[in-house]
Amino acid sequence: MAFAAFGGGAPAKDNSTKRKGGPIVLALILPGLIYLGLFFMTPLVSLLVTALESPDPSGAIGAYFYDLNFGNFATVLTDYMPQILRSFGYAFAATVFALAISYPLAYFIGVKLRTSPLIQRLMLTLVIAPFFISFLLRTIAWKQLLSDDSGFVSLLHSLHILAPSQFFLGSDAAVIFGLTYNFIPFMTLPLFTNLERLDTRLLEAASDLYASPNKVFRKVTLPLSMPGIISGTLLTFIPIAGDYVNASRDFLGSSKTSMIGTMVEADFLQNWNYPSASALSVLLMGLILVMVTVYVRRSGTEDLL
Amino acid sequence: MATSNAFAGADLELIDIRKDFPGFTALDDMDLHIPAGQFFALLGPSGCGKTTTLRIVAGLETPTQGQVMLGGKDITAAKPHERPINTVFQSYALFPHMTVLDNVAFGLRQRKVADAQKLAVDALNLVELGHLADRRPQQLSGGQQQRVALARALVNRPSLLLLDEPLGALDLKLRRQMQIELKAIQLEVGLTFLHVTHDQEEAMDMADIVAVMNKGRIEQMGAPEVLYDRPKTVFVSKFLGQSNLFVGDIVEKNASSVSIEVGGNKITVDKKRAEKHTGKIAIGVRPEKADFHEKKPKLGADHIVIGPGEIIDIRFTGVSNQYLIDIPNVGEITVFAQNIGKSPEVALGAQVYVSWKVEHSYGLADLPSGIEEA
C-alpha cells in the first residue's frame, strides 16, 4: 500500500521530485526494504509477540498461547537481575580495557606511522588478521592456553596471585579477558579512521601556545578523537552486552559468569521457556537503547560531525 | 618554565645553526641576529629553509647543531611550550572544536593568566572580530581566520612573534589590508616579529630588516632600501626586484671605479659599489634606473651609454611601460619607463640607445649560473 501511494503520487509532482522518486531509485531501495522487512521487522515483531505469551493451561512444557502478559518483563527483571548487572558490568569493563589498549595502538598506527605507509598498512593488517579465523576457534584456543594445567596458571600459582585451589578459567577475569580480546579490532578500526585524519598541525599549535604534551592530549587530541571513541565504544559495548559465547561454560566462563545472552540461550534451547527468553531479549534491547541515547547525547559530539 | 609574561620583545640570536634531514641539508651555518622590537623578514623561494628556521626558533624542530638564544638565554633545548614565543601558522591551525574566543584564550588559560576571558575579548576587538567570538573557526572566512590566528598569538604578548606566510592564502586586496594592520599592530605592541615569506613586496613593505635566504643560507641581510639598491649576489639581485646583468672582464680601473667591456660597450661601476675589483665580474642595473633614447645621447662620464638595439617587446602595466631591448653582443635589457609623458613614443622595432648613471650600477660578488670564471 505504501508503494502504491508512493508511485501514484509521483507523476503529479514537478520534474525534480519525479527524478528523486523514479522507478530506478525504487528498484534500488526495494531489496533493502525487503531484507529489513523479512530479517529485521518480522523477527522483532515475533519476539515482541512471544514475550507477551502465557503458559498453556495444560501445563505442557514448551506450550504457550498468545496473550498480553506484561508480567513476563517483571518476572525476568527480578529473576535475572544478577545476570543483567553482570552483563553490563562485563561490557563496561571490557569496553574500558579495549579502549585503553586500542587508543595508543590506533594513535601509533594512524599518526606516528604516517611517514612510513608500508609499515602502517602492515600494522593495520595485523589488527584485522584475527578476523581471518573464526572467533569461536580463537576463543577455544584461549581456553587451552589458559587451562588449569597451563603455564599461565602455574605462573599465577607460583606468584601467589591465585591460591592453589583457584584457577583462571571460569572467573570474571577470564570472561572479561575474552570479551576484550575478541572486540579489540572493533575498537581499533574506528579509532584509527579518526586518528588517521588528525591534523598534527593543531598539536603543534597547542604546544606553541604553552600546552605541555599532557595538556595537548587532553585539550586537543582527545576532544578531536571523540567521534572515533564514541563509535568504537558503541561497536564494542553493544555486542559485548549481548554476547553469550565468552561467558559460556563451554568457553571461558562458568555457571558463575552467565550473562543475559547465556540466559536467553538457555531459556530458548534448554528450558523451552520462549516468553522468558523473548522478554529478556526485548529488555536487553531496551536497556541498551536507553544507555546509548544518553551516552551519545551527553558526549555532545554533534559539534564535531 | 618560561611563563613570565614578557611585555617587551626580546632579541633573537641564531648561532651556527645546521639542520640535516634524511637526504638533504635544510640549513647550513646559519647565523642571524634580530634586535628586540624589530620587524624582521626572512625572504626566499620555497625550499630555501626559511620555514625550517622558523620551526627551529619555535622549538618544533631540533637543530642538528648550533644554538638558539632568546634575550640572551640559550633556549635550544627548551620545548615549544616552554618558550615565550608564539606563531601565526600558515594554515592558521585554529582548533575546530573550540569557539573563536576559546581559541584566543587558549594560551592564556594554559599559563593560568587571570582575566584570560577579558584579555581574549580585548584581543579579538583589536582585530575587529569581537562580534564573532562565539562562532567556530570553520564558520569564518579566510581573512577572519587569519586575524583570529593573529589574535591568538598576540594576546600572549610573546617576546617573539613568528609569522609563517600568514598572508599567503589571502587575496591581493585583503593581503594588502592585513599587511597594513599587521605593521600597525607591531608598532603598537612593540614586539619582535619574525616574518617568513616568499613575497618580496610584502617583505620590503613591512620589515625593518630583510634577510634573503637561498639554499639554506642567508645570502644578504639589511634594510629593504639598501638591499634593493645594492644587491651583492646574482640571486638577491634577481629575487628582490628585477635586474639587468652584464658580465665581462675588467678592462679599465682607476681610484674610484672599475669598467668591464661587453660587446664593444664599456660598463662602469663605482669601486665602493662593487664586491669584486679583479677578473671577470657581473655588473647590474635596475630596469627603472635606465632610460632609452632614439638618438645617441651626449652624456658625460658619469653616465653609461650602450647600443643601439632594437625594441622587441613593449608591455603596458598601467603606471609604467616595460620595454625589452635587444642589443647585439650584449643581450636583452629591460627598461621601465613611467607613463608620465616624458619617455619618447616609440614603436616595436625602433633602434634605441640605453643609458644610466654610473652611480646606479652595482657590482656583484658572483656570476650568473652557466658563466665560467675565466
XYZ file of C-alpha atoms in Angstrom:
679
model
C 0.000 0.000 0.000
C 2.773 2.349 0.841
C 4.378 1.626 -2.512
C 1.153 2.312 -4.361
C 0.807 5.706 -2.711
C 4.441 6.453 -3.486
C 4.109 5.512 -7.150
C 0.752 7.228 -7.569
C 1.889 10.490 -6.066
C 4.997 10.874 -8.173
C 3.532 11.889 -11.579
C 1.638 14.796 -10.054
C 4.824 16.392 -8.754
C 7.299 18.567 -10.636
C 10.336 17.357 -12.536
C 12.848 17.362 -9.711
C 10.776 15.227 -7.370
C 9.865 12.912 -10.212
C 13.544 12.227 -10.711
C 14.017 11.707 -6.978
C 11.262 9.099 -6.716
C 11.818 7.469 -10.105
C 11.458 3.734 -10.712
C 15.244 3.206 -10.670
C 15.520 4.639 -7.173
C 12.634 2.451 -6.086
C 14.301 -0.598 -7.613
C 17.493 0.204 -5.740
C 15.735 0.677 -2.402
C 13.438 -2.316 -2.721
C 15.909 -5.151 -1.980
C 16.997 -3.338 1.180
C 13.410 -2.780 2.269
C 12.502 -6.423 1.623
C 15.601 -7.555 3.509
C 14.780 -5.321 6.503
C 11.142 -6.435 6.435
C 11.978 -10.135 6.335
C 15.021 -10.315 8.566
C 14.578 -7.406 10.959
C 10.924 -6.450 11.324
C 9.473 -9.989 11.212
C 11.725 -11.420 13.976
C 11.299 -8.266 16.026
C 7.506 -8.444 15.908
C 7.613 -12.193 16.513
C 9.911 -11.581 19.524
C 7.558 -8.951 20.974
C 4.528 -11.230 20.485
C 6.319 -14.180 22.085
C 7.443 -12.031 25.012
C 3.782 -11.451 25.918
C 2.659 -15.121 25.722
C 1.372 -17.106 28.709
C 1.937 -20.798 29.566
C -0.613 -23.232 28.138
C -3.228 -24.225 30.806
C -2.498 -27.867 30.031
C 0.901 -27.333 31.663
C 2.722 -28.978 28.756
C 6.384 -27.944 28.597
C 7.098 -25.558 25.738
C 3.426 -24.837 25.003
C 2.235 -21.210 25.151
C -0.719 -19.196 23.874
C -0.975 -15.627 22.573
C -1.637 -13.184 25.382
C -0.720 -9.716 26.658
C 1.165 -10.948 29.699
C 3.294 -7.911 30.643
C 4.134 -9.673 33.899
C 6.793 -11.608 31.940
C 9.005 -8.497 31.982
C 8.724 -8.091 35.758
C 9.495 -11.780 36.209
C 12.668 -11.760 34.091
C 13.782 -8.487 35.631
C 13.689 -9.968 39.132
C 14.793 -13.494 38.203
C 17.727 -12.427 36.056
C 18.873 -9.272 37.876
C 22.345 -10.741 38.670
C 22.910 -11.675 35.011
C 21.695 -8.265 33.806
C 24.052 -6.440 36.154
C 26.892 -8.800 35.302
C 26.354 -8.305 31.546
C 26.600 -4.552 31.764
C 29.449 -4.765 34.268
C 31.435 -7.050 31.946
C 30.561 -4.915 28.940
C 31.706 -1.767 30.728
C 34.979 -3.309 31.930
C 35.790 -4.916 28.565
C 34.995 -1.668 26.711
C 37.286 0.314 29.017
C 40.115 -2.214 28.611
C 39.632 -2.344 24.840
C 39.765 1.472 24.688
C 42.870 1.596 26.872
C 44.641 -0.894 24.601
C 43.273 0.331 21.263
C 43.793 4.081 21.661
C 47.602 4.017 21.886
C 47.684 1.346 19.177
C 45.432 3.341 16.836
C 47.392 6.535 17.593
C 50.662 4.815 16.816
C 49.386 3.378 13.529
C 47.364 6.407 12.463
C 49.701 9.237 13.482
C 53.232 8.004 14.192
C 53.408 5.653 11.213
C 52.194 8.254 8.693
C 55.703 8.745 7.394
C 56.068 5.035 6.541
C 52.846 3.985 4.769
C 54.052 0.449 4.105
C 54.540 -0.365 7.796
C 51.267 1.425 8.526
C 49.307 -0.908 6.213
C 51.139 -3.917 7.583
C 50.224 -2.998 11.162
C 46.621 -2.418 10.149
C 46.524 -5.851 8.520
C 47.801 -7.343 11.773
C 44.933 -5.681 13.640
C 42.409 -7.229 11.248
C 44.266 -10.556 10.931
C 42.372 -12.307 13.797
C 39.185 -11.978 11.708
C 40.652 -14.494 9.257
C 39.991 -17.217 11.860
C 36.555 -17.830 13.386
C 36.285 -16.214 16.785
C 34.897 -19.476 18.187
C 38.142 -21.228 17.270
C 40.231 -18.429 18.714
C 38.258 -18.461 21.955
C 38.653 -22.252 22.194
C 42.387 -21.758 21.646
C 42.471 -19.324 24.559
C 40.632 -21.905 26.653
C 43.540 -24.280 26.028
C 46.167 -21.604 26.693
C 44.535 -20.571 29.966
C 43.500 -24.078 31.093
C 44.093 -25.255 34.673
C 47.328 -27.094 33.814
C 48.706 -24.310 31.587
C 51.928 -22.457 32.194
C 49.956 -19.254 32.701
C 48.011 -20.688 35.648
C 51.190 -22.257 37.134
C 52.771 -18.823 36.939
C 49.798 -17.246 38.755
C 50.100 -20.002 41.392
C 53.821 -19.543 41.882
C 53.352 -15.755 42.160
C 50.591 -16.376 44.740
C 48.152 -14.299 42.713
C 45.872 -17.347 42.730
C 45.522 -19.707 45.708
C 46.456 -23.368 44.911
C 42.761 -24.278 44.823
C 41.864 -21.424 42.434
C 42.048 -21.425 38.649
C 41.707 -18.788 35.951
C 39.074 -20.271 33.629
C 35.538 -19.650 34.761
C 36.437 -16.444 36.613
C 35.154 -12.917 35.893
C 38.678 -12.010 34.778
C 38.760 -14.815 32.195
C 35.451 -13.701 30.651
C 36.417 -10.024 30.610
C 39.742 -11.017 29.053
C 37.962 -12.995 26.328
C 35.478 -10.197 25.625
C 38.241 -7.584 25.477
C 40.378 -9.741 23.201
C 37.557 -10.550 20.793
C 36.319 -6.977 20.417
C 39.595 -5.025 20.259
C 39.541 -4.738 16.425
C 36.059 -3.180 16.592
C 37.528 -0.506 18.851
C 40.811 -0.043 16.987
C 39.411 0.428 13.488
C 37.058 3.388 14.150
C 39.758 4.992 16.311
C 42.306 4.529 13.533
C 39.947 6.017 10.934
C 39.578 9.066 13.138
C 43.217 9.477 14.219
C 44.469 8.927 10.675
C 42.854 12.269 9.815
C 44.078 14.070 12.943
C 45.678 17.363 11.898
C 49.013 17.280 13.707
C 49.498 20.977 12.954
C 46.858 21.612 15.612
C 49.006 19.726 18.116
C 51.982 21.896 17.192
C 49.823 24.996 17.578
C 48.737 23.869 21.045
C 52.311 23.240 22.187
C 53.260 26.613 20.717
C 50.524 28.062 22.960
C 52.172 26.795 26.169
C 50.359 23.450 26.441
C 52.540 20.645 27.812
C 52.362 17.308 25.935
C 49.909 16.074 28.577
C 47.693 19.145 28.093
C 47.932 18.933 24.310
C 46.499 15.440 24.537
C 43.690 16.381 26.910
C 42.716 19.675 25.288
C 43.198 18.918 21.604
C 43.889 15.288 20.653
C 41.236 13.729 22.884
C 38.360 16.110 22.013
C 39.156 15.797 18.320
C 39.134 11.998 18.534
C 35.785 11.854 20.361
C 33.839 10.712 17.260
C 36.224 7.742 16.968
C 35.932 6.961 20.675
C 32.116 7.124 20.511
C 31.818 4.800 17.517
C 34.468 2.463 18.925
C 32.824 2.159 22.323
C 29.379 1.654 20.769
C 30.709 -1.018 18.417
C 32.177 -2.891 21.396
C 29.755 -2.203 24.256
C 26.550 -3.187 22.411
C 27.664 -6.603 21.117
C 29.541 -7.399 24.341
C 26.422 -6.764 26.436
C 24.595 -9.368 24.338
C 27.489 -11.833 23.989
C 26.840 -15.431 25.075
C 29.971 -17.197 23.835
C 32.826 -15.996 26.041
C 30.855 -16.310 29.272
C 29.539 -19.782 28.460
C 30.993 -22.700 30.403
C 31.975 -24.292 27.075
C 34.411 -21.443 26.541
C 35.969 -19.177 29.177
C 33.161 -18.909 31.715
C 31.353 -20.961 34.316
C 27.902 -21.049 35.909
C 29.019 -18.045 37.988
C 29.738 -15.870 34.934
C 26.499 -16.241 32.971
C 25.354 -13.109 31.133
C 21.996 -12.115 29.640
C 22.905 -13.861 26.398
C 23.650 -17.074 28.286
C 20.227 -16.973 29.934
C 18.425 -16.207 26.655
C 20.172 -19.164 25.067
C 19.307 -21.448 27.993
C 15.647 -20.373 28.061
C 15.228 -20.802 24.320
C 17.147 -24.032 23.769
C 17.130 -25.897 27.097
C 14.157 -24.722 29.165
C 11.856 -24.089 26.192
C 10.668 -21.000 28.061
C 10.150 -18.862 24.960
C 8.264 -15.953 26.619
C 11.002 -15.562 29.245
C 13.789 -15.628 26.638
C 11.927 -13.169 24.430
C 11.114 -10.796 27.296
C 14.779 -10.855 28.357
C 15.901 -10.098 24.790
C 13.487 -7.183 24.473
C 14.609 -5.892 27.868
C 18.279 -6.045 26.826
C 17.461 -4.186 23.636
C 15.542 -1.505 25.523
C 18.262 -1.014 28.143
C 20.997 -0.698 25.503
C 18.890 1.768 23.525
C 18.429 3.975 26.593
C 22.114 3.810 27.565
C 23.355 4.573 24.049
C 20.968 7.512 23.696
C 22.104 9.032 26.980
C 25.766 8.371 26.122
C 25.629 9.958 22.675
C 23.629 12.936 23.949
C 25.977 13.555 26.866
C 29.199 13.279 24.886
C 27.912 16.079 22.637
C 29.841 15.031 19.568
C 27.410 16.570 17.096
C 29.645 19.676 17.054
C 32.457 17.679 15.530
C 30.481 15.924 12.832
C 59.252 27.224 32.771
C 59.215 30.428 30.822
C 55.815 31.561 31.966
C 56.814 35.115 32.680
C 54.625 37.430 30.688
C 57.135 39.333 28.611
C 55.717 42.679 27.620
C 58.698 43.815 25.624
C 60.223 41.994 22.703
C 63.481 40.137 23.170
C 66.327 39.827 20.726
C 66.826 36.546 18.927
C 70.161 35.109 18.004
C 70.830 32.029 15.916
C 74.407 30.830 16.198
C 75.875 28.484 13.602
C 72.618 26.575 13.095
C 72.669 23.499 10.926
C 69.717 21.247 10.188
C 70.047 17.942 8.361
C 67.048 15.987 7.170
C 67.435 12.488 5.764
C 68.982 13.067 2.347
C 69.487 16.821 2.442
C 70.685 19.743 4.493
C 67.954 22.325 5.042
C 70.120 24.855 6.868
C 73.843 25.328 6.797
C 75.935 27.533 9.110
C 73.050 29.875 9.704
C 73.848 32.951 11.788
C 71.192 35.508 12.471
C 70.641 38.313 14.935
C 67.317 40.060 15.302
C 67.355 43.070 17.665
C 64.459 43.430 20.103
C 61.417 45.235 18.746
C 62.341 44.739 15.090
C 60.098 43.593 12.309
C 62.381 41.097 10.612
C 61.544 39.298 7.366
C 63.086 36.091 6.087
C 62.593 36.137 2.349
C 63.286 33.309 -0.036
C 61.840 30.884 -2.561
C 60.102 27.752 -1.321
C 62.557 25.147 -0.150
C 65.219 27.677 0.860
C 64.989 26.726 4.551
C 63.064 29.722 5.862
C 60.224 27.666 7.337
C 62.734 25.275 8.890
C 64.422 28.268 10.523
C 61.076 29.387 11.918
C 60.264 25.919 13.237
C 63.643 25.717 14.948
C 63.000 29.052 16.651
C 59.528 27.861 17.718
C 61.014 24.618 19.031
C 59.080 22.411 16.629
C 62.322 21.160 15.064
C 65.617 20.454 16.804
C 68.703 21.810 15.058
C 71.406 19.274 14.203
C 73.919 21.729 15.595
C 74.044 25.308 16.804
C 72.323 27.444 19.405
C 69.134 29.452 19.648
C 69.376 32.395 22.060
C 66.415 34.499 23.099
C 67.009 37.600 25.199
C 70.495 36.275 25.993
C 69.221 32.903 27.234
C 70.007 29.638 25.483
C 66.662 28.053 24.590
C 67.985 25.427 22.165
C 66.829 22.563 24.372
C 63.566 24.162 25.547
C 60.305 22.501 24.486
C 57.880 24.581 22.386
C 55.544 25.161 25.339
C 58.415 26.422 27.455
C 59.371 29.195 25.007
C 57.891 32.686 25.270
C 57.357 32.561 21.524
C 54.092 32.323 19.606
C 53.452 31.515 15.992
C 50.858 32.510 13.424
C 50.813 29.392 11.293
C 50.445 29.331 7.538
C 47.441 27.032 7.918
C 46.210 29.144 10.890
C 45.799 25.830 12.822
C 42.743 27.080 14.709
C 41.155 24.467 16.981
C 37.940 23.361 15.265
C 36.354 22.067 18.475
C 36.538 25.436 20.257
C 34.836 28.762 19.724
C 36.828 31.672 18.357
C 37.061 33.142 21.865
C 38.290 29.852 23.396
C 40.884 29.652 20.650
C 42.196 33.086 21.549
C 42.102 32.374 25.289
C 43.877 29.001 24.900
C 47.428 30.217 25.548
C 46.379 32.414 28.476
C 44.492 29.555 30.116
C 47.460 27.214 29.719
C 49.572 29.715 31.642
C 46.764 30.274 34.138
C 46.680 34.011 33.469
C 43.986 35.799 35.449
C 41.315 37.513 33.327
C 42.021 35.207 30.382
C 38.487 35.759 29.156
C 38.700 39.549 29.249
C 42.138 39.687 27.632
C 40.930 37.375 24.868
C 37.907 39.596 24.224
C 40.218 42.630 24.051
C 42.496 40.842 21.600
C 39.534 39.911 19.411
C 38.385 43.516 19.465
C 41.869 44.601 18.415
C 41.478 42.570 15.223
C 37.850 43.756 14.939
C 36.280 40.335 15.375
C 34.680 40.791 18.797
C 31.243 40.150 17.345
C 32.264 36.672 16.120
C 33.580 35.408 19.483
C 31.032 32.600 19.780
C 31.444 31.256 16.265
C 33.506 28.222 15.317
C 36.654 28.925 13.252
C 35.328 26.953 10.270
C 32.381 29.361 10.049
C 34.724 32.295 9.351
C 36.240 33.470 6.082
C 39.937 33.028 5.370
C 40.766 36.618 6.289
C 38.826 36.388 9.527
C 40.527 33.112 10.449
C 43.862 34.741 9.794
C 43.013 37.556 12.195
C 41.862 35.063 14.842
C 45.201 33.258 14.481
C 46.966 36.595 14.893
C 44.901 37.495 17.980
C 45.503 34.037 19.474
C 49.264 34.560 19.215
C 49.387 38.277 20.106
C 47.213 38.002 23.216
C 50.046 36.145 24.946
C 52.397 39.111 24.460
C 55.240 36.796 23.452
C 58.842 38.016 23.439
C 58.936 36.984 19.812
C 56.111 36.524 17.332
C 56.681 34.201 14.401
C 54.657 34.636 11.226
C 54.777 31.740 8.778
C 53.492 33.184 5.491
C 50.243 34.020 7.238
C 49.008 36.147 4.364
C 49.709 33.607 1.648
C 46.139 32.293 1.447
C 44.505 35.701 1.174
C 43.557 37.506 -1.993
C 45.579 40.536 -3.033
C 43.289 43.239 -1.666
C 42.797 41.552 1.707
C 46.505 40.795 1.940
C 47.302 44.448 1.394
C 44.883 45.447 4.137
C 46.271 42.822 6.542
C 49.845 43.966 5.836
C 48.933 47.459 6.958
C 47.103 46.180 10.056
C 49.928 43.831 10.970
C 52.523 46.565 10.728
C 50.333 48.904 12.790
C 49.888 46.257 15.483
C 53.620 45.582 15.594
C 54.366 49.277 16.094
C 51.655 49.473 18.735
C 52.712 46.477 20.835
C 56.458 46.773 20.194
C 57.094 43.037 19.951
C 59.843 41.404 17.932
C 58.356 39.968 14.751
C 59.978 37.301 12.618
C 58.060 37.073 9.365
C 58.718 34.330 6.844
C 57.549 35.000 3.298
C 58.300 34.383 -0.352
C 56.568 37.625 -1.327
C 59.320 40.211 -1.884
C 56.929 43.163 -1.934
C 55.439 42.079 1.386
C 58.887 41.704 2.920
C 60.156 45.082 1.685
C 56.949 46.848 2.599
C 56.631 45.620 6.178
C 60.053 44.708 7.504
C 62.729 46.856 9.127
C 65.337 44.296 8.094
C 65.082 41.726 5.329
C 67.262 38.643 5.079
C 67.259 36.940 1.693
C 67.713 33.189 2.006
C 68.827 30.763 -0.659
C 69.660 27.074 -0.379
C 69.800 27.007 3.403
C 71.941 30.146 3.792
C 71.361 33.840 4.229
C 72.672 35.497 1.078
C 72.255 39.087 2.173
C 70.670 40.971 5.010
C 69.830 44.618 5.509
C 67.216 47.352 5.309
C 64.926 46.868 2.299
C 66.170 50.058 0.566
C 69.819 49.029 0.939
C 69.123 45.506 -0.246
C 67.296 46.763 -3.297
C 69.770 49.472 -4.171
C 72.870 47.407 -3.627
C 72.332 43.639 -4.045
C 75.543 41.727 -3.587
C 74.789 38.456 -5.361
C 73.077 37.424 -8.581
C 70.376 35.622 -6.580
C 69.493 38.667 -4.478
C 69.536 40.994 -7.483
C 67.051 38.740 -9.294
C 64.871 37.641 -6.361
C 64.397 41.126 -4.972
C 63.045 43.054 -7.937
C 64.432 42.698 -11.454
C 67.968 43.217 -12.686
C 69.778 43.733 -15.963
C 73.114 41.961 -15.603
C 76.246 42.396 -17.745
C 79.235 40.103 -17.457
C 82.707 40.935 -18.726
C 86.411 41.175 -17.970
C 87.669 44.305 -16.258
C 89.370 46.466 -18.861
C 89.808 49.729 -17.036
C 90.424 50.537 -13.407
C 91.072 53.813 -11.568
C 90.938 55.052 -7.993
C 87.150 55.272 -7.802
C 85.721 52.919 -10.420
C 86.180 49.765 -12.484
C 84.860 49.124 -16.002
C 84.132 45.988 -17.973
C 83.748 45.553 -21.685
C 80.640 43.871 -23.066
C 80.118 43.535 -26.816
C 82.097 46.691 -27.536
C 80.382 48.728 -24.803
C 82.054 49.975 -21.651
C 80.087 49.494 -18.433
C 81.365 51.168 -15.299
C 80.662 50.725 -11.593
C 81.856 52.696 -8.568
C 84.505 50.755 -6.644
C 82.624 51.121 -3.400
C 79.514 49.684 -5.047
C 81.332 46.623 -6.363
C 82.122 43.426 -4.463
C 84.960 42.378 -6.738
C 87.610 44.513 -8.468
C 89.501 41.890 -10.472
C 88.933 39.403 -13.297
C 85.517 38.743 -14.726
C 82.639 40.408 -12.879
C 78.890 40.943 -13.220
C 77.510 44.492 -13.164
C 73.813 45.178 -12.828
C 71.295 47.990 -13.046
C 67.600 48.147 -12.126
C 65.195 48.489 -15.090
C 63.624 51.681 -13.719
C 67.045 53.360 -13.367
C 67.755 53.014 -17.102
C 66.494 55.314 -19.888
C 66.440 54.866 -23.626
C 66.943 57.417 -26.402
C 66.193 57.419 -30.127
C 69.487 59.201 -30.901
C 72.805 58.562 -29.206
C 72.709 60.949 -26.236
C 75.599 63.231 -25.403
C 76.182 62.475 -21.741
C 79.210 62.906 -19.517
C 81.486 60.312 -17.965
C 79.059 59.894 -15.095
C 76.712 58.067 -17.495
C 76.872 54.744 -19.275
C 75.506 54.593 -22.793
C 75.128 51.342 -24.714
C 73.516 50.457 -28.009
C 71.963 50.798 -30.403
C 69.497 47.955 -30.015
C 66.045 47.000 -31.195
C 62.880 47.220 -29.115
C 61.476 43.698 -29.303
C 58.646 43.920 -26.766
C 56.530 46.622 -25.109
C 54.264 45.858 -22.171
C 51.765 48.292 -20.740
C 51.296 47.771 -16.986
C 49.365 50.907 -16.061
C 51.783 53.132 -14.177
C 54.655 52.206 -16.461
C 55.659 50.648 -19.743
C 58.159 47.824 -19.811
C 60.427 47.772 -22.831
C 62.587 44.842 -23.835
C 65.569 45.986 -25.895
C 67.870 43.570 -27.704
C 71.398 44.980 -28.108
C 73.685 42.918 -30.372
C 76.528 41.152 -28.489
C 75.147 42.387 -25.142
C 71.775 40.719 -24.770
C 68.307 41.736 -23.753
C 67.802 44.716 -21.444
C 64.610 45.622 -19.652
C 63.765 49.310 -19.178
C 60.802 50.590 -17.171
C 59.505 53.999 -18.157
C 56.797 55.681 -16.115
C 53.778 56.790 -18.096
C 54.117 60.453 -17.237
C 54.639 61.683 -20.804
C 58.405 62.063 -20.570
C 59.601 58.985 -22.456
C 59.875 59.071 -26.215
C 56.999 57.421 -28.028
C 58.490 54.505 -29.878
C 57.139 51.523 -31.760
C 58.263 47.933 -31.817
C 61.400 47.521 -33.883
C 62.750 51.044 -33.201
C 66.505 51.396 -32.757
C 67.391 52.966 -29.398
C 70.307 53.628 -27.068
C 70.144 52.741 -23.347
C 71.759 54.890 -20.653
C 72.010 55.095 -16.883
C 74.060 56.863 -14.263
C 77.243 55.139 -13.107
C 76.148 55.609 -9.515
C 73.217 53.247 -10.180
C 75.446 50.342 -11.279
C 76.224 47.623 -8.782
C 78.955 45.020 -8.979
C 78.136 41.515 -7.776
C 80.283 39.020 -5.915
C 79.355 36.079 -8.134
C 78.479 35.412 -11.767
C 75.176 34.202 -13.199
C 74.989 30.406 -13.359
C 76.420 28.941 -16.539
C 79.145 31.579 -16.891
C 82.626 30.341 -16.120
C 85.155 32.440 -14.317
C 87.959 32.892 -16.831
